[in-house]
């Protein structure tokens, strides 16, 4: 990997040039805290760096997964410490974070619970923000860490190994991810809209229950 790596943000390339695998982990931790930063670029670039001998493949996998967990844990702590309203107010002041994304992620979490934390690690934008409602709702920390680690390990392994195998052509990964991201985000948006619509329906519109009646028993024979 050279100092200037085509297709990669310069600061990411600099981190990996300077720190090696820990630099990749730090970049991923920052990506979790600021979701618009490109994990689909950072992870394949780490794999490419491993293919050139700048770091080992195992180190790239371990450090990027550790970075994912650290970043997720920081967002979990923010959600747990500040609560929903203050967290949303804080997010509104950040230039790279959309409040609407937090609302969508929250609705998805409330619908799917623990599954949202695991599978959310594999959905762009949601993969970072899912930690916030988990913290707000005080999901048990051991459960959160386990699901986050497993989901992050799967996501990171796929992209780091893709970059490792593609070598100089590692940037091709971003083309595939771009199509995947658009499809998944569109599906997630539809699911959230359906969920919100169902929750807002009047209770009476969800079906009326017939009042229980007691069957009349025949009189006892004398």
Short mmCIF file of C-alpha atoms in Angstrom, two decimals:
data_model
loop_
_atom_site.label_atom_id
_atom_site.label_comp_id
_atom_site.label_asym_id
_atom_site.label_seq_id
_atom_site.Cartn_x
_atom_site.Cartn_y
_atom_site.Cartn_z
CA UNK A 1 0.00 0.00 0.00
CA UNK A 2 1.37 3.35 -0.97
CA UNK A 3 0.95 6.62 0.84
CA UNK A 4 -1.70 7.68 -1.68
CA UNK A 5 -4.14 4.83 -2.24
CA UNK A 6 -6.60 5.38 -5.11
CA UNK A 7 -10.22 4.98 -4.00
CA UNK A 8 -9.49 5.46 -0.30
CA UNK A 9 -9.76 8.53 1.94
CA UNK A 10 -6.25 9.82 2.62
CA UNK A 11 -6.67 9.78 6.39
CA UNK A 12 -7.58 6.07 6.32
CA UNK A 13 -4.54 5.22 4.21
CA UNK A 14 -2.35 7.29 6.54
CA UNK A 15 -3.66 5.47 9.63
CA UNK A 16 -2.90 2.08 8.14
CA UNK A 17 0.49 3.18 6.86
CA UNK A 18 1.43 4.50 10.30
CA UNK A 19 -0.20 2.04 12.69
CA UNK A 20 -0.85 -1.04 10.59
CA UNK A 21 -3.73 -3.25 11.77
CA UNK A 22 -4.45 -1.08 14.86
CA UNK A 23 -4.89 1.83 12.45
CA UNK A 24 -7.55 -0.15 10.60
CA UNK A 25 -9.26 -0.85 13.92
CA UNK A 26 -9.18 2.84 14.85
CA UNK A 27 -10.66 3.80 11.48
CA UNK A 28 -13.53 1.34 11.96
CA UNK A 29 -14.16 2.62 15.50
CA UNK A 30 -14.50 6.13 14.08
CA UNK A 31 -16.78 4.80 11.33
CA UNK A 32 -19.11 3.45 14.03
CA UNK A 33 -19.25 6.83 15.74
CA UNK A 34 -19.80 8.70 12.47
CA UNK A 35 -21.86 6.36 10.24
CA UNK A 36 -21.37 8.19 6.93
CA UNK A 37 -17.67 7.27 7.03
CA UNK A 38 -17.17 4.43 4.53
CA UNK A 39 -16.70 1.02 6.17
CA UNK A 40 -17.12 -0.52 2.71
CA UNK A 41 -13.88 1.27 1.81
CA UNK A 42 -11.98 0.84 5.08
CA UNK A 43 -12.49 -2.92 5.35
CA UNK A 44 -11.47 -3.92 1.79
CA UNK A 45 -8.52 -1.54 2.05
CA UNK A 46 -7.40 -3.36 5.21
CA UNK A 47 -7.66 -6.63 3.27
CA UNK A 48 -5.62 -5.17 0.43
CA UNK A 49 -3.01 -3.99 2.92
CA UNK A 50 -2.83 -7.52 4.30
CA UNK A 51 -2.32 -8.91 0.80
CA UNK A 52 0.72 -6.65 0.37
CA UNK A 53 2.26 -7.74 3.66
CA UNK A 54 1.64 -4.46 5.53
CA UNK A 55 -0.28 -6.43 8.16
CA UNK A 56 -1.40 -10.01 8.64
CA UNK A 57 -4.88 -11.04 7.56
CA UNK A 58 -5.67 -12.33 11.05
CA UNK A 59 -4.56 -9.04 12.62
CA UNK A 60 -6.73 -7.10 10.18
CA UNK A 61 -9.76 -9.22 11.11
CA UNK A 62 -9.15 -9.00 14.86
CA UNK A 63 -8.43 -5.27 14.97
CA UNK A 64 -11.31 -4.24 12.73
CA UNK A 65 -13.72 -6.34 14.78
CA UNK A 66 -12.33 -4.85 17.98
CA UNK A 67 -12.78 -1.38 16.50
CA UNK A 68 -16.39 -2.19 15.63
CA UNK A 69 -17.11 -3.33 19.18
CA UNK A 70 -15.42 -0.31 20.78
CA UNK A 71 -17.32 2.12 18.54
CA UNK A 72 -20.61 0.32 19.17
CA UNK A 73 -19.99 0.28 22.91
CA UNK A 74 -19.38 4.04 22.89
CA UNK A 75 -22.74 4.66 21.17
CA UNK A 76 -24.45 2.23 23.56
CA UNK A 77 -23.03 4.22 26.46
CA UNK A 78 -24.23 7.51 24.98
CA UNK A 79 -27.75 6.12 24.57
CA UNK A 80 -27.80 4.70 28.10
CA UNK A 81 -26.35 7.84 29.70
CA UNK A 82 -28.27 10.55 27.86
CA UNK A 83 -31.55 8.81 27.07
CA UNK A 84 -33.49 9.13 23.83
CA UNK A 85 -34.36 12.84 23.77
CA UNK A 86 -30.92 14.18 24.65
CA UNK A 87 -29.22 11.70 22.31
CA UNK A 88 -31.41 12.85 19.41
CA UNK A 89 -30.75 16.49 20.31
CA UNK A 90 -27.01 15.79 20.29
CA UNK A 91 -27.20 13.97 16.95
CA UNK A 92 -29.05 16.92 15.43
CA UNK A 93 -25.93 19.05 16.00
CA UNK A 94 -23.58 16.64 14.22
CA UNK A 95 -23.01 17.40 10.54
CA UNK A 96 -22.67 13.78 9.43
CA UNK A 97 -25.63 12.25 11.28
CA UNK A 98 -29.30 12.40 10.24
CA UNK A 99 -31.92 12.38 12.98
CA UNK A 100 -34.28 10.58 10.62
CA UNK A 101 -31.83 7.68 10.46
CA UNK A 102 -31.90 7.43 14.25
CA UNK A 103 -35.70 7.37 14.23
CA UNK A 104 -35.78 4.60 11.62
CA UNK A 105 -33.20 2.58 13.54
CA UNK A 106 -35.13 3.01 16.79
CA UNK A 107 -38.34 1.75 15.19
CA UNK A 108 -36.49 -1.23 13.75
CA UNK A 109 -34.95 -2.03 17.13
CA UNK A 110 -38.30 -1.82 18.94
CA UNK A 111 -39.73 -4.25 16.44
CA UNK A 112 -36.92 -6.81 16.32
CA UNK A 113 -35.04 -6.44 19.63
CA UNK A 114 -31.96 -8.64 19.91
CA UNK A 115 -32.19 -9.74 16.27
CA UNK A 116 -31.88 -6.10 15.24
CA UNK A 117 -28.52 -5.79 17.03
CA UNK A 118 -27.09 -8.89 15.32
CA UNK A 119 -28.44 -8.42 11.79
CA UNK A 120 -28.21 -4.64 12.05
CA UNK A 121 -24.44 -4.95 12.00
CA UNK A 122 -24.78 -5.98 8.35
CA UNK A 123 -26.98 -3.08 7.21
CA UNK A 124 -25.40 0.24 6.19
CA UNK A 125 -26.15 3.16 8.55
CA UNK A 126 -28.18 0.88 10.83
CA UNK A 127 -25.02 -1.05 11.69
CA UNK A 128 -23.72 1.89 13.69
CA UNK A 129 -26.89 3.55 14.95
CA UNK A 130 -28.47 0.33 16.23
CA UNK A 131 -26.27 0.69 19.31
CA UNK A 132 -28.10 3.86 20.37
CA UNK A 133 -31.58 2.40 21.00
CA UNK A 134 -29.93 -0.65 22.53
CA UNK A 135 -28.35 1.68 25.08
CA UNK A 136 -31.51 3.73 25.59
CA UNK A 137 -33.50 0.55 26.28
CA UNK A 138 -30.68 -0.78 28.50
CA UNK A 139 -30.27 -4.07 26.68
CA UNK A 140 -28.17 -6.34 28.96
CA UNK A 141 -24.56 -5.48 28.20
CA UNK A 142 -23.30 -9.10 27.86
CA UNK A 143 -26.04 -9.78 25.30
CA UNK A 144 -25.27 -6.57 23.41
CA UNK A 145 -21.53 -7.27 23.29
CA UNK A 146 -22.01 -10.86 22.17
CA UNK A 147 -24.40 -10.00 19.35
CA UNK A 148 -22.33 -6.99 18.27
CA UNK A 149 -19.11 -9.02 18.19
CA UNK A 150 -20.65 -11.86 16.18
CA UNK A 151 -22.41 -9.59 13.69
CA UNK A 152 -19.35 -7.37 13.28
CA UNK A 153 -17.04 -10.35 12.81
CA UNK A 154 -19.20 -11.68 9.96
CA UNK A 155 -19.49 -8.31 8.21
CA UNK A 156 -15.80 -7.45 8.63
CA UNK A 157 -14.56 -10.88 7.57
CA UNK A 158 -16.54 -10.74 4.33
CA UNK A 159 -15.15 -7.35 3.31
CA UNK A 160 -11.59 -7.75 4.57
CA UNK A 161 -11.27 -11.11 2.82
CA UNK A 162 -12.77 -9.64 -0.37
CA UNK A 163 -10.11 -6.93 -0.36
CA UNK A 164 -7.43 -9.53 0.37
CA UNK A 165 -8.47 -11.75 -2.53
CA UNK A 166 -9.00 -8.92 -5.03
CA UNK A 167 -5.64 -7.30 -4.32
CA UNK A 168 -5.12 -4.27 -6.56
CA UNK A 169 -8.75 -4.52 -7.64
CA UNK A 170 -10.09 -4.13 -4.09
CA UNK A 171 -12.09 -1.04 -5.07
CA UNK A 172 -14.49 -3.28 -7.01
CA UNK A 173 -16.00 -4.20 -3.66
CA UNK A 174 -17.47 -0.72 -3.31
CA UNK A 175 -19.48 -1.12 -6.53
CA UNK A 176 -21.16 -4.25 -5.21
CA UNK A 177 -21.74 -2.70 -1.79
CA UNK A 178 -23.29 0.41 -3.31
CA UNK A 179 -26.01 -1.67 -4.99
CA UNK A 180 -26.46 -3.77 -1.86
CA UNK A 181 -26.76 -0.68 0.34
CA UNK A 182 -29.45 0.90 -1.84
CA UNK A 183 -31.52 -2.29 -1.92
CA UNK A 184 -31.24 -2.94 1.81
CA UNK A 185 -31.94 0.66 2.83
CA UNK A 186 -35.00 0.77 0.57
CA UNK A 187 -36.31 -2.44 2.11
CA UNK A 188 -35.60 -1.21 5.62
CA UNK A 189 -37.39 2.08 4.94
CA UNK A 190 -40.50 0.25 3.74
CA UNK A 191 -40.43 -2.05 6.78
CA UNK A 192 -40.16 0.92 9.14
CA UNK A 193 -43.04 2.74 7.45
CA UNK A 194 -45.25 -0.34 7.81
CA UNK A 195 -44.27 -0.71 11.46
CA UNK A 196 -45.04 2.93 12.25
CA UNK A 197 -48.37 2.76 10.42
CA UNK A 198 -49.42 -0.33 12.40
CA UNK A 199 -48.46 1.24 15.72
CA UNK A 200 -50.48 4.39 14.94
CA UNK A 201 -53.69 2.55 14.07
CA UNK A 202 -56.46 2.93 16.66
CA UNK A 203 -56.79 -0.11 18.82
CA UNK A 204 -60.37 -0.61 17.68
CA UNK A 205 -59.21 -0.83 14.07
CA UNK A 206 -57.05 -3.87 14.77
CA UNK A 207 -60.05 -6.08 15.28
CA UNK A 208 -62.76 -6.12 17.87
CA UNK A 209 -62.97 -8.84 20.38
CA UNK A 210 -66.36 -10.34 21.01
CA UNK A 211 -67.38 -10.13 24.65
CA UNK A 212 -67.10 -13.38 26.46
CA UNK A 213 -70.41 -15.08 27.09
CA UNK A 214 -71.18 -17.75 29.56
CA UNK A 215 -72.99 -20.63 28.05
CA UNK A 216 -76.31 -21.29 29.74
CA UNK A 217 -76.19 -24.58 31.54
CA UNK A 218 -79.25 -26.79 31.57
CA UNK A 219 -80.88 -27.06 34.96
CA UNK A 220 -79.86 -29.99 37.05
CA UNK A 221 -82.32 -32.86 37.05
CA UNK A 222 -83.99 -33.34 40.39
#
